[in-house]
Amino acid sequence: MSDRTCLSIVLAAGLGTRMKSDLPKVLHEIGGLAMVGHVLKALSGAGSDRVSVVTGPEMPALADLVAGMMPSALCHVQEERLGTAHAALAAREALVQPADDVLVLFGDTPLVTAETVLKVRDALREGSDLVVLGFETQDPFGYGRLLTDNGKLLAIREEKDASDEERKVMFCNSGIMGFAGKHALSLMEEIGNSNVKGEYYLTDAVEIANRRGLKVSAVAGSEVETQGINTRAQLAACEQDFQDRMRRAAMDDGCTLLAPHTVFFSHDTVLEPGVTVEQNVVFAGGVHVASGATIRAFSHLEGAAVASGCVVGPYARLRPGTVLEHGAKIGNFVETKNVTFGAGAKANHLSYVGDASVGSKSNIGAGTITCNYDGFLKHRTDIGSGSFVGSNSTLVAPVQLGDGAFVSAGSVITQDVPADALAFGRARQDTKEGRAKALKEKLKAAKDAKSGSAA
Ligand code: UD1
Ligand code: CA
């Protein structure tokens, strides 16, 4: 496709009143990424060399997202929301620059793939002047219907303008359209607003192109990819489809998911082939799991890198900045944050380890807590390799334990422990021979005296 230039216009100005939200509609997330972000990702994959995003006025968060994800993209403001053709024309500044292909996509149609966008571009390359991406659905309500005759696309009729007969058509408009660059601007400029909603409908370009004798065609995509989001219920249904797509991709790549429908992914989750994921695991943003690692049931991971041979969970929580090197183990009810566990290091039970480093082959006993926060500042705990922290120890940061250090169980450690040193941070045990028996006799006598006086 590199021989053809391509301008893509992403329409994202709608407020989405049916979402009943203060957030612009296209900023609602699928797999932790704003809907419009998914569209930008697909466009990168489809080789679009220029991208323009049409935003509404006062949508700084949308402009920031676009600038962050695609610094070369232009943002144009549609001052009044007068319809999809009006929105596309807000990008006039980009449209006047020549391009072979001009694509229009909707920011509320997040699951479209680069392959499908390329199908639209292929149709333009093969000589179509206007291409519409359609899809078959059993539930066409709300979508524009594609009116065809012998495979020829005649018009697109919006739900509100359609006759009863036209409403029975199940072939619908996804909203994704391709224009031959030389016709794009003039077709859009000819669109009027004489319809039930009084809006400038981009879909009217089809009838105008037919009147001009241009070549108009429809390309079919899948319903999953082309679903548009207007309501929270549609957002939730789309999230399900996205999760199914991620699960399928992980399994196709060679990962084992024991109960795929209970594993939830972020848009950026990377599982290398050969990872095993047990039931009920959530991957929030920024997780990378290397081949041969196992994520056991009921674990939650975010911003974490897990190397090969590691075992995480069951019931583990890895928070941002967690790095597990080869063969490290994080067990049940352990929370980690901003910490590196060296190769073979372990925290198997009931611990919090944050703002820390744990050297290779060190063992963090059950109930160990790094006290990293004094209410004002965070402090580090650095533990060398081959060290042993006994159960129920409290490591008050900032503090360092050298290689091979040994902290006895139940210690409160407030001072550094040098390499190979043994540290006790607890009161010494005092044992009195025979005193248990004497104490029990005394207590029993007191109880008997009390019940005797009550009778
Ligand atoms: C639109 C299509 C319909 C198609 C459906 C697919 C038109 C007239 N209708 O209907 O044929 O089946 O999408 O999901 O094109 N937007 C703006 N400015 C505007 C109006 C809309 O930027 O003035 C943006 C919205 O943010 C949204 C997209 O364009 O991302 C589509 O608008 P929306 O109002 O959701 O159109 P639908 O009624 O869903
Ligand atoms: Ca829509």
Short mmCIF file of C-alpha atoms in Angstrom, two decimals, residues 172-445:
data_model
loop_
_atom_site.label_atom_id
_atom_site.label_comp_id
_atom_site.label_asym_id
_atom_site.label_seq_id
_atom_site.Cartn_x
_atom_site.Cartn_y
_atom_site.Cartn_z
CA CYS A 172 -25.82 -1.99 7.53
CA ASN A 173 -23.36 0.87 7.36
CA SER A 174 -20.37 0.53 9.70
CA GLY A 175 -19.58 4.21 9.16
CA ILE A 176 -16.21 3.44 7.60
CA MET A 177 -15.97 4.87 4.12
CA GLY A 178 -13.24 5.24 1.54
CA PHE A 179 -13.19 8.03 -1.04
CA ALA A 180 -10.99 8.40 -4.10
CA GLY A 181 -9.01 11.45 -3.03
CA LYS A 182 -9.86 13.47 -6.12
CA HIS A 183 -13.61 13.30 -5.35
CA ALA A 184 -13.67 13.37 -1.56
CA LEU A 185 -13.99 17.09 -0.86
CA SER A 186 -16.47 17.85 -3.64
CA LEU A 187 -18.73 14.92 -2.66
CA MET A 188 -18.76 16.04 0.98
CA GLU A 189 -19.46 19.66 0.00
CA GLU A 190 -22.53 18.67 -2.01
CA ILE A 191 -24.23 16.96 0.97
CA GLY A 192 -27.30 18.79 2.28
CA ASN A 193 -29.33 18.43 5.45
CA SER A 194 -32.88 17.74 4.30
CA ASN A 195 -33.68 14.71 6.46
CA VAL A 196 -35.62 13.95 9.63
CA LYS A 197 -32.75 15.01 11.92
CA GLY A 198 -31.77 18.04 9.84
CA GLU A 199 -28.14 16.86 9.93
CA TYR A 200 -25.49 16.71 7.23
CA TYR A 201 -25.22 12.93 6.71
CA LEU A 202 -21.97 11.63 5.27
CA THR A 203 -23.94 8.63 4.09
CA ASP A 204 -25.65 10.84 1.45
CA ALA A 205 -22.34 10.80 -0.45
CA VAL A 206 -23.44 7.45 -1.89
CA GLU A 207 -26.46 8.84 -3.78
CA ILE A 208 -24.50 11.89 -4.92
CA ALA A 209 -21.66 9.73 -6.27
CA ASN A 210 -24.18 7.53 -8.09
CA ARG A 211 -25.78 10.61 -9.67
CA ARG A 212 -22.34 11.66 -10.89
CA GLY A 213 -21.85 8.23 -12.45
CA LEU A 214 -18.95 7.39 -10.15
CA LYS A 215 -18.11 3.82 -9.15
CA VAL A 216 -19.64 3.05 -5.75
CA SER A 217 -19.13 -0.25 -3.94
CA ALA A 218 -19.70 -1.96 -0.62
CA VAL A 219 -17.23 -4.20 1.16
CA ALA A 220 -18.49 -6.58 3.87
CA GLY A 221 -16.88 -6.76 7.30
CA SER A 222 -17.85 -8.72 10.41
CA GLU A 223 -20.45 -7.45 12.83
CA VAL A 224 -18.03 -7.79 15.75
CA GLU A 225 -15.52 -5.46 14.10
CA THR A 226 -17.96 -2.88 12.89
CA GLN A 227 -20.26 -2.48 15.91
CA GLY A 228 -20.74 1.16 16.87
CA ILE A 229 -21.08 2.28 20.48
CA ASN A 230 -23.91 4.65 21.41
CA THR A 231 -24.89 3.31 24.86
CA ARG A 232 -23.24 1.86 27.96
CA ALA A 233 -24.81 -1.51 27.21
CA GLN A 234 -23.22 -1.50 23.75
CA LEU A 235 -19.92 -0.50 25.38
CA ALA A 236 -20.13 -3.53 27.69
CA ALA A 237 -21.04 -5.86 24.80
CA CYS A 238 -18.10 -4.49 22.80
CA GLU A 239 -15.76 -5.06 25.78
CA GLN A 240 -16.85 -8.72 25.82
CA ASP A 241 -16.07 -9.07 22.13
CA PHE A 242 -12.70 -7.40 22.64
CA GLN A 243 -11.87 -9.76 25.52
CA ASP A 244 -12.82 -12.76 23.38
CA ARG A 245 -10.52 -11.46 20.65
CA MET A 246 -7.60 -11.10 23.11
CA ARG A 247 -8.23 -14.58 24.59
CA ARG A 248 -8.34 -16.14 21.17
CA ALA A 249 -5.14 -14.35 20.11
CA ALA A 250 -3.32 -15.52 23.27
CA MET A 251 -4.34 -19.12 22.64
CA ASP A 252 -3.50 -18.89 18.93
CA ASP A 253 -0.06 -17.64 20.01
CA GLY A 254 0.48 -20.75 22.13
CA CYS A 255 -0.66 -19.76 25.63
CA THR A 256 -2.77 -22.04 27.79
CA LEU A 257 -5.84 -20.38 29.31
CA LEU A 258 -7.57 -22.87 31.60
CA ALA A 259 -10.86 -20.94 31.61
CA PRO A 260 -10.53 -18.31 28.88
CA HIS A 261 -13.79 -16.51 29.63
CA THR A 262 -12.57 -15.73 33.17
CA VAL A 263 -9.30 -14.10 32.08
CA PHE A 264 -9.41 -10.36 31.36
CA PHE A 265 -6.88 -8.49 29.27
CA SER A 266 -5.75 -4.93 28.73
CA HIS A 267 -5.27 -3.74 25.13
CA ASP A 268 -1.49 -3.86 25.67
CA THR A 269 -1.09 -7.17 27.52
CA VAL A 270 1.80 -9.22 26.14
CA LEU A 271 1.84 -12.95 26.87
CA GLU A 272 4.64 -14.80 25.16
CA PRO A 273 3.93 -18.26 23.74
CA GLY A 274 4.00 -20.96 26.41
CA VAL A 275 2.52 -18.92 29.27
CA THR A 276 -0.12 -20.68 31.40
CA VAL A 277 -2.94 -18.64 32.91
CA GLU A 278 -5.28 -20.25 35.42
CA GLN A 279 -8.86 -19.20 36.20
CA ASN A 280 -10.02 -15.68 37.12
CA VAL A 281 -6.95 -13.60 36.33
CA VAL A 282 -7.04 -9.87 35.51
CA PHE A 283 -4.32 -8.19 33.45
CA ALA A 284 -4.59 -4.42 33.85
CA GLY A 285 -2.37 -2.14 31.72
CA GLY A 286 1.30 -2.71 30.97
CA VAL A 287 1.89 -6.39 31.71
CA HIS A 288 4.48 -8.55 29.97
CA VAL A 289 4.72 -12.26 30.81
CA ALA A 290 7.56 -14.28 29.35
CA SER A 291 7.35 -17.77 27.96
CA GLY A 292 7.04 -20.54 30.51
CA ALA A 293 5.70 -18.44 33.37
CA THR A 294 2.52 -19.48 35.17
CA ILE A 295 -0.10 -17.06 36.47
CA ARG A 296 -2.21 -18.95 38.97
CA ALA A 297 -5.86 -18.39 39.79
CA PHE A 298 -7.35 -15.14 41.15
CA SER A 299 -4.32 -12.95 40.53
CA HIS A 300 -4.34 -9.26 39.50
CA LEU A 301 -1.37 -7.84 37.59
CA GLU A 302 -0.68 -4.27 36.50
CA GLY A 303 2.48 -2.66 35.13
CA ALA A 304 4.49 -5.82 35.78
CA ALA A 305 7.15 -7.79 33.93
CA VAL A 306 7.24 -11.51 34.70
CA ALA A 307 10.17 -13.56 33.42
CA SER A 308 10.25 -17.19 32.33
CA GLY A 309 9.86 -19.83 35.01
CA CYS A 310 8.10 -17.49 37.45
CA VAL A 311 4.98 -18.56 39.31
CA VAL A 312 2.55 -15.85 40.40
CA GLY A 313 -0.39 -16.57 42.71
CA PRO A 314 -2.85 -17.96 43.41
CA TYR A 315 -4.29 -14.74 44.85
CA ALA A 316 -1.31 -12.49 44.11
CA ARG A 317 -1.41 -8.78 43.37
CA LEU A 318 1.41 -7.35 41.28
CA ARG A 319 1.26 -3.55 41.13
CA PRO A 320 3.10 -1.17 38.78
CA GLY A 321 6.87 -1.38 38.70
CA THR A 322 7.04 -5.04 39.69
CA VAL A 323 9.81 -6.94 37.91
CA LEU A 324 10.17 -10.66 38.49
CA GLU A 325 13.37 -12.19 37.17
CA HIS A 326 13.73 -15.79 36.08
CA GLY A 327 12.08 -18.31 38.39
CA ALA A 328 10.92 -15.85 41.05
CA LYS A 329 7.80 -16.84 43.01
CA ILE A 330 5.06 -14.64 44.40
CA GLY A 331 2.48 -16.60 46.35
CA ASN A 332 -0.95 -16.12 47.88
CA PHE A 333 -1.95 -12.79 49.39
CA VAL A 334 1.31 -11.12 48.48
CA GLU A 335 1.19 -7.54 47.18
CA THR A 336 4.20 -6.12 45.35
CA LYS A 337 4.83 -2.60 44.03
CA ASN A 338 7.89 -0.97 42.45
CA VAL A 339 10.11 -3.89 43.35
CA THR A 340 12.53 -6.19 41.56
CA PHE A 341 12.73 -9.81 42.65
CA GLY A 342 16.00 -11.35 41.45
CA ALA A 343 16.20 -14.80 39.92
CA GLY A 344 14.71 -17.46 42.16
CA ALA A 345 13.69 -15.02 44.91
CA LYS A 346 10.48 -15.86 46.75
CA ALA A 347 7.70 -14.26 48.75
CA ASN A 348 5.26 -17.09 49.14
CA HIS A 349 2.67 -15.88 51.65
CA LEU A 350 0.88 -12.83 53.04
CA SER A 351 3.37 -10.01 52.44
CA TYR A 352 3.65 -6.43 51.18
CA VAL A 353 6.91 -5.68 49.38
CA GLY A 354 7.09 -2.19 47.85
CA ASP A 355 9.78 0.33 46.81
CA ALA A 356 12.32 -2.41 47.20
CA SER A 357 14.77 -4.81 45.63
CA VAL A 358 15.09 -8.42 46.63
CA GLY A 359 18.28 -10.15 45.54
CA SER A 360 18.38 -13.48 43.78
CA LYS A 361 17.46 -16.58 45.79
CA SER A 362 16.37 -14.54 48.81
CA ASN A 363 13.40 -15.76 50.79
CA ILE A 364 10.83 -13.36 52.21
CA GLY A 365 8.94 -15.11 54.99
CA ALA A 366 5.18 -15.07 55.51
CA GLY A 367 3.79 -11.81 56.81
CA THR A 368 6.82 -9.67 55.99
CA ILE A 369 5.98 -6.00 55.46
CA THR A 370 8.20 -3.30 53.99
CA CYS A 371 7.17 -0.09 55.76
CA ASN A 372 7.88 2.16 52.79
CA TYR A 373 5.78 5.19 53.70
CA ASP A 374 6.04 7.50 56.71
CA GLY A 375 2.97 9.51 55.83
CA PHE A 376 5.02 12.02 53.84
CA LEU A 377 7.74 10.28 51.82
CA LYS A 378 8.38 6.85 50.35
CA HIS A 379 11.60 5.05 51.29
CA ARG A 380 13.43 2.04 49.88
CA THR A 381 14.20 -1.38 51.26
CA ASP A 382 17.12 -3.09 49.55
CA ILE A 383 17.72 -6.73 50.28
CA GLY A 384 20.81 -8.52 48.99
CA SER A 385 20.92 -11.94 47.43
CA GLY A 386 20.71 -15.21 49.31
CA SER A 387 19.22 -13.51 52.35
CA PHE A 388 16.46 -14.78 54.60
CA VAL A 389 13.75 -12.66 56.20
CA GLY A 390 11.95 -14.61 58.92
CA SER A 391 8.16 -14.63 59.11
CA ASN A 392 6.22 -11.66 60.37
CA SER A 393 9.12 -9.24 60.10
CA THR A 394 8.70 -5.51 59.66
CA LEU A 395 11.37 -3.79 57.58
CA VAL A 396 11.22 -0.06 58.31
CA ALA A 397 12.56 1.80 55.28
CA PRO A 398 14.99 3.21 54.43
CA VAL A 399 16.90 0.08 55.30
CA GLN A 400 19.36 -2.30 53.68
CA LEU A 401 20.05 -5.99 54.20
CA GLY A 402 23.33 -7.27 52.80
CA ASP A 403 23.87 -10.47 50.84
CA GLY A 404 23.30 -13.54 52.97
CA ALA A 405 21.74 -11.58 55.85
CA PHE A 406 19.39 -13.44 58.18
CA VAL A 407 16.54 -11.69 59.96
CA SER A 408 14.93 -13.71 62.73
CA ALA A 409 11.16 -14.15 62.69
CA GLY A 410 9.03 -11.44 64.19
CA SER A 411 11.73 -8.77 63.96
CA VAL A 412 11.21 -5.07 63.55
CA ILE A 413 14.26 -4.00 61.54
CA THR A 414 15.09 -0.31 61.73
CA GLN A 415 18.85 -0.49 61.13
CA ASP A 416 20.86 -1.87 58.22
CA VAL A 417 21.93 -5.52 58.48
CA PRO A 418 25.37 -6.16 56.98
CA ALA A 419 26.13 -9.09 54.69
CA ASP A 420 26.03 -12.48 56.42
CA ALA A 421 24.87 -10.94 59.72
CA LEU A 422 22.11 -12.36 61.91
CA ALA A 423 19.65 -9.75 63.23
CA PHE A 424 17.15 -10.09 66.06
CA GLY A 425 14.71 -7.23 66.31
CA ARG A 426 12.43 -8.58 69.03
CA ALA A 427 12.25 -9.04 72.82
CA ARG A 428 14.18 -12.03 74.08
CA GLN A 429 12.02 -14.97 75.21
CA ASP A 430 11.81 -15.60 78.99
CA THR A 431 10.72 -19.15 80.04
CA LYS A 432 9.73 -19.99 83.67
CA GLU A 433 9.81 -23.74 84.50
CA GLY A 434 6.53 -25.02 86.06
CA ARG A 435 4.93 -21.59 86.17
CA ALA A 436 2.14 -22.51 83.72
CA LYS A 437 0.76 -25.13 86.06
CA ALA A 438 0.85 -22.79 89.07
CA LEU A 439 -0.82 -20.02 87.12
CA LYS A 440 -3.64 -22.31 85.95
CA GLU A 441 -4.33 -23.49 89.50
CA LYS A 442 -4.55 -19.91 90.70
CA LEU A 443 -6.94 -18.92 87.91
CA LYS A 444 -9.17 -21.97 88.47
CA ALA A 445 -9.43 -21.17 92.19
#
